[in-house]
mmCIF file with all atom_site columns, C-alpha atoms in Angstrom:
data_model
loop_
_atom_site.group_PDB
_atom_site.id
_atom_site.type_symbol
_atom_site.label_atom_id
_atom_site.label_alt_id
_atom_site.label_comp_id
_atom_site.label_asym_id
_atom_site.label_entity_id
_atom_site.label_seq_id
_atom_site.pdbx_PDB_ins_code
_atom_site.Cartn_x
_atom_site.Cartn_y
_atom_site.Cartn_z
_atom_site.occupancy
_atom_site.B_iso_or_equiv
_atom_site.pdbx_formal_charge
_atom_site.auth_seq_id
_atom_site.auth_comp_id
_atom_site.auth_asym_id
_atom_site.auth_atom_id
_atom_site.pdbx_PDB_model_num
ATOM 1  C CA . MET A 1 1  ? 74.720 54.474 51.822  1.00 77.00 ? 1491 MET A CA 1
ATOM 2  C CA . ALA A 1 2  ? 74.223 58.091 53.108  1.00 84.00 ? 1492 ALA A CA 1
ATOM 3  C CA . SER A 1 3  ? 76.578 60.810 51.900  1.00 91.00 ? 1493 SER A CA 1
ATOM 4  C CA . VAL A 1 4  ? 79.040 62.596 54.220  1.00 91.00 ? 1494 VAL A CA 1
ATOM 5  C CA . GLU A 1 5  ? 76.799 65.769 54.035  1.00 93.00 ? 1495 GLU A CA 1
ATOM 6  C CA . GLN A 1 6  ? 73.680 63.667 54.900  1.00 94.00 ? 1496 GLN A CA 1
ATOM 7  C CA . VAL A 1 7  ? 75.582 62.069 57.890  1.00 93.00 ? 1497 VAL A CA 1
ATOM 8  C CA . ARG A 1 8  ? 76.695 65.525 59.048  1.00 94.00 ? 1498 ARG A CA 1
ATOM 9  C CA . ALA A 1 9  ? 73.143 66.863 58.651  1.00 95.00 ? 1499 ALA A CA 1
ATOM 10 C CA . GLY A 1 10 ? 71.817 64.029 60.764  1.00 95.00 ? 1500 GLY A CA 1
ATOM 11 C CA . ILE A 1 11 ? 74.523 64.655 63.438  1.00 96.00 ? 1501 ILE A CA 1
ATOM 12 C CA . SER A 1 12 ? 73.585 68.303 63.380  1.00 96.00 ? 1502 SER A CA 1
ATOM 13 C CA . LEU A 1 13 ? 69.915 67.499 63.912  1.00 97.00 ? 1503 LEU A CA 1
ATOM 14 C CA . ALA A 1 14 ? 70.860 65.152 66.800  1.00 97.00 ? 1504 ALA A CA 1
ATOM 15 C CA . THR A 1 15 ? 73.047 67.750 68.577  1.00 97.00 ? 1505 THR A CA 1
ATOM 16 C CA . GLU A 1 16 ? 70.309 70.383 68.122  1.00 97.00 ? 1506 GLU A CA 1
ATOM 17 C CA . LYS A 1 17 ? 67.744 67.987 69.792  1.00 98.00 ? 1507 LYS A CA 1
ATOM 18 C CA . ALA A 1 18 ? 70.373 67.160 72.568  1.00 98.00 ? 1508 ALA A CA 1
ATOM 19 C CA . ASN A 1 19 ? 70.909 70.876 73.166  1.00 97.00 ? 1509 ASN A CA 1
ATOM 20 C CA . GLU A 1 20 ? 67.046 71.221 73.586  1.00 98.00 ? 1510 GLU A CA 1
ATOM 21 C CA . SER A 1 21 ? 67.152 68.437 76.064  1.00 98.00 ? 1511 SER A CA 1
ATOM 22 C CA . ILE A 1 22 ? 69.877 70.275 78.117  1.00 97.00 ? 1512 ILE A CA 1
ATOM 23 C CA . ALA A 1 23 ? 67.455 73.447 78.297  1.00 97.00 ? 1513 ALA A CA 1
ATOM 24 C CA . ALA A 1 24 ? 64.697 70.927 79.541  1.00 98.00 ? 1514 ALA A CA 1
ATOM 25 C CA . LEU A 1 25 ? 66.956 69.403 82.136  1.00 98.00 ? 1515 LEU A CA 1
ATOM 26 C CA . GLN A 1 26 ? 67.899 72.853 83.388  1.00 98.00 ? 1516 GLN A CA 1
ATOM 27 C CA . GLN A 1 27 ? 64.235 73.828 83.627  1.00 98.00 ? 1517 GLN A CA 1
ATOM 28 C CA . ALA A 1 28 ? 63.573 70.491 85.559  1.00 98.00 ? 1518 ALA A CA 1
ATOM 29 C CA . ALA A 1 29 ? 66.510 71.310 87.862  1.00 98.00 ? 1519 ALA A CA 1
ATOM 30 C CA . SER A 1 30 ? 65.146 74.794 88.504  1.00 98.00 ? 1520 SER A CA 1
ATOM 31 C CA . ALA A 1 31 ? 61.628 73.378 89.343  1.00 98.00 ? 1521 ALA A CA 1
ATOM 32 C CA . ILE A 1 32 ? 63.190 70.789 91.655  1.00 98.00 ? 1522 ILE A CA 1
ATOM 33 C CA . GLU A 1 33 ? 65.263 73.387 93.416  1.00 98.00 ? 1523 GLU A CA 1
ATOM 34 C CA . GLU A 1 34 ? 62.063 75.440 93.928  1.00 98.00 ? 1524 GLU A CA 1
ATOM 35 C CA . ALA A 1 35 ? 60.292 72.324 95.270  1.00 98.00 ? 1525 ALA A CA 1
ATOM 36 C CA . GLN A 1 36 ? 63.073 71.544 97.503  1.00 97.00 ? 1526 GLN A CA 1
ATOM 37 C CA . ASN A 1 37 ? 63.134 75.178 98.939  1.00 97.00 ? 1527 ASN A CA 1
ATOM 38 C CA . ALA A 1 38 ? 59.474 75.229 99.441  1.00 97.00 ? 1528 ALA A CA 1
ATOM 39 C CA . PHE A 1 39 ? 59.710 71.773 101.343 1.00 96.00 ? 1529 PHE A CA 1
ATOM 40 C CA . VAL A 1 40 ? 62.580 73.018 103.527 1.00 93.00 ? 1530 VAL A CA 1
ATOM 41 C CA . GLN A 1 41 ? 60.550 76.009 104.469 1.00 94.00 ? 1531 GLN A CA 1
ATOM 42 C CA . ALA A 1 42 ? 57.361 73.868 105.156 1.00 94.00 ? 1532 ALA A CA 1
ATOM 43 C CA . SER A 1 43 ? 59.339 71.284 107.234 1.00 92.00 ? 1533 SER A CA 1
ATOM 44 C CA . GLU A 1 44 ? 61.516 73.781 109.069 1.00 88.00 ? 1534 GLU A CA 1
ATOM 45 C CA . GLY A 1 45 ? 61.932 72.688 112.658 1.00 84.00 ? 1535 GLY A CA 1
ATOM 46 C CA . SER A 1 46 ? 60.606 69.198 111.984 1.00 79.00 ? 1536 SER A CA 1
ATOM 47 C CA . ALA A 1 47 ? 62.276 66.410 113.982 1.00 78.00 ? 1537 ALA A CA 1
ATOM 48 C CA . GLN A 1 48 ? 60.656 63.838 111.653 1.00 83.00 ? 1538 GLN A CA 1
ATOM 49 C CA . ASP A 1 49 ? 63.085 61.425 110.000 1.00 86.00 ? 1539 ASP A CA 1
ATOM 50 C CA . ASP A 1 50 ? 60.972 61.636 106.718 1.00 92.00 ? 1540 ASP A CA 1
ATOM 51 C CA . ALA A 1 51 ? 61.674 65.379 106.397 1.00 91.00 ? 1541 ALA A CA 1
ATOM 52 C CA . GLU A 1 52 ? 65.465 64.647 106.185 1.00 91.00 ? 1542 GLU A CA 1
ATOM 53 C CA . LYS A 1 53 ? 64.923 61.810 103.823 1.00 94.00 ? 1543 LYS A CA 1
ATOM 54 C CA . ILE A 1 54 ? 62.799 63.819 101.431 1.00 95.00 ? 1544 ILE A CA 1
ATOM 55 C CA . GLN A 1 55 ? 65.490 66.600 101.468 1.00 94.00 ? 1545 GLN A CA 1
ATOM 56 C CA . GLY A 1 56 ? 68.022 63.940 100.482 1.00 95.00 ? 1546 GLY A CA 1
ATOM 57 C CA . MET A 1 57 ? 65.783 62.661 97.767  1.00 97.00 ? 1547 MET A CA 1
ATOM 58 C CA . PHE A 1 58 ? 65.577 66.272 96.275  1.00 98.00 ? 1548 PHE A CA 1
ATOM 59 C CA . THR A 1 59 ? 69.433 66.573 96.495  1.00 97.00 ? 1549 THR A CA 1
ATOM 60 C CA . GLN A 1 60 ? 69.797 63.186 94.728  1.00 98.00 ? 1550 GLN A CA 1
ATOM 61 C CA . MET A 1 61 ? 67.423 64.246 91.989  1.00 98.00 ? 1551 MET A CA 1
ATOM 62 C CA . LEU A 1 62 ? 69.490 67.437 91.305  1.00 98.00 ? 1552 LEU A CA 1
ATOM 63 C CA . GLU A 1 63 ? 72.681 65.366 91.243  1.00 98.00 ? 1553 GLU A CA 1
ATOM 64 C CA . ASP A 1 64 ? 71.091 62.827 88.855  1.00 98.00 ? 1554 ASP A CA 1
ATOM 65 C CA . LEU A 1 65 ? 69.860 65.623 86.475  1.00 98.00 ? 1555 LEU A CA 1
ATOM 66 C CA . ASN A 1 66 ? 73.385 67.155 86.540  1.00 98.00 ? 1556 ASN A CA 1
ATOM 67 C CA . ASN A 1 67 ? 74.897 63.809 85.695  1.00 98.00 ? 1557 ASN A CA 1
ATOM 68 C CA . VAL A 1 68 ? 72.440 63.390 82.729  1.00 98.00 ? 1558 VAL A CA 1
ATOM 69 C CA . GLN A 1 69 ? 73.195 66.880 81.545  1.00 98.00 ? 1559 GLN A CA 1
ATOM 70 C CA . ASN A 1 70 ? 76.931 66.146 81.649  1.00 98.00 ? 1560 ASN A CA 1
ATOM 71 C CA . GLY A 1 71 ? 76.387 62.920 79.600  1.00 98.00 ? 1561 GLY A CA 1
ATOM 72 C CA . VAL A 1 72 ? 74.346 64.790 77.005  1.00 98.00 ? 1562 VAL A CA 1
ATOM 73 C CA . THR A 1 73 ? 77.076 67.513 76.768  1.00 98.00 ? 1563 THR A CA 1
ATOM 74 C CA . GLN A 1 74 ? 79.751 64.755 76.388  1.00 98.00 ? 1564 GLN A CA 1
ATOM 75 C CA . ALA A 1 75 ? 77.600 63.065 73.669  1.00 97.00 ? 1565 ALA A CA 1
ATOM 76 C CA . ILE A 1 76 ? 77.281 66.325 71.769  1.00 97.00 ? 1566 ILE A CA 1
ATOM 77 C CA . SER A 1 77 ? 80.997 66.900 71.885  1.00 97.00 ? 1567 SER A CA 1
ATOM 78 C CA . THR A 1 78 ? 81.792 63.316 70.658  1.00 97.00 ? 1568 THR A CA 1
ATOM 79 C CA . ALA A 1 79 ? 79.204 63.574 67.853  1.00 96.00 ? 1569 ALA A CA 1
ATOM 80 C CA . GLU A 1 80 ? 80.602 66.973 66.822  1.00 96.00 ? 1570 GLU A CA 1
ATOM 81 C CA . ASP A 1 81 ? 84.113 65.503 66.786  1.00 96.00 ? 1571 ASP A CA 1
ATOM 82 C CA . TYR A 1 82 ? 82.940 62.558 64.777  1.00 95.00 ? 1572 TYR A CA 1
ATOM 83 C CA . ALA A 1 83 ? 81.302 64.808 62.263  1.00 94.00 ? 1573 ALA A CA 1
ATOM 84 C CA . ASN A 1 84 ? 84.384 66.833 61.841  1.00 94.00 ? 1574 ASN A CA 1
ATOM 85 C CA . ARG A 1 85 ? 86.459 63.739 61.181  1.00 93.00 ? 1575 ARG A CA 1
ATOM 86 C CA . LEU A 1 86 ? 84.206 62.752 58.247  1.00 90.00 ? 1576 LEU A CA 1
#
């Protein structure tokens, strides 16, 4: 069985990696926002239904990334609370 310090070290590593994933999610969100802005400019004035659908898809992707980021943040907080109770 792992010692308390080993468990805490493992949790620390997990939270470090989770924080790295948050940074990657933020970079992904930024790139998607740039793509969305480029698409909006390119499709400005278009009456095509597809243009509106694509804009909605970009918006949904950003919301999904935000939800994932919130989930990771909650997991980090819960893991840190767990480690503190050991």
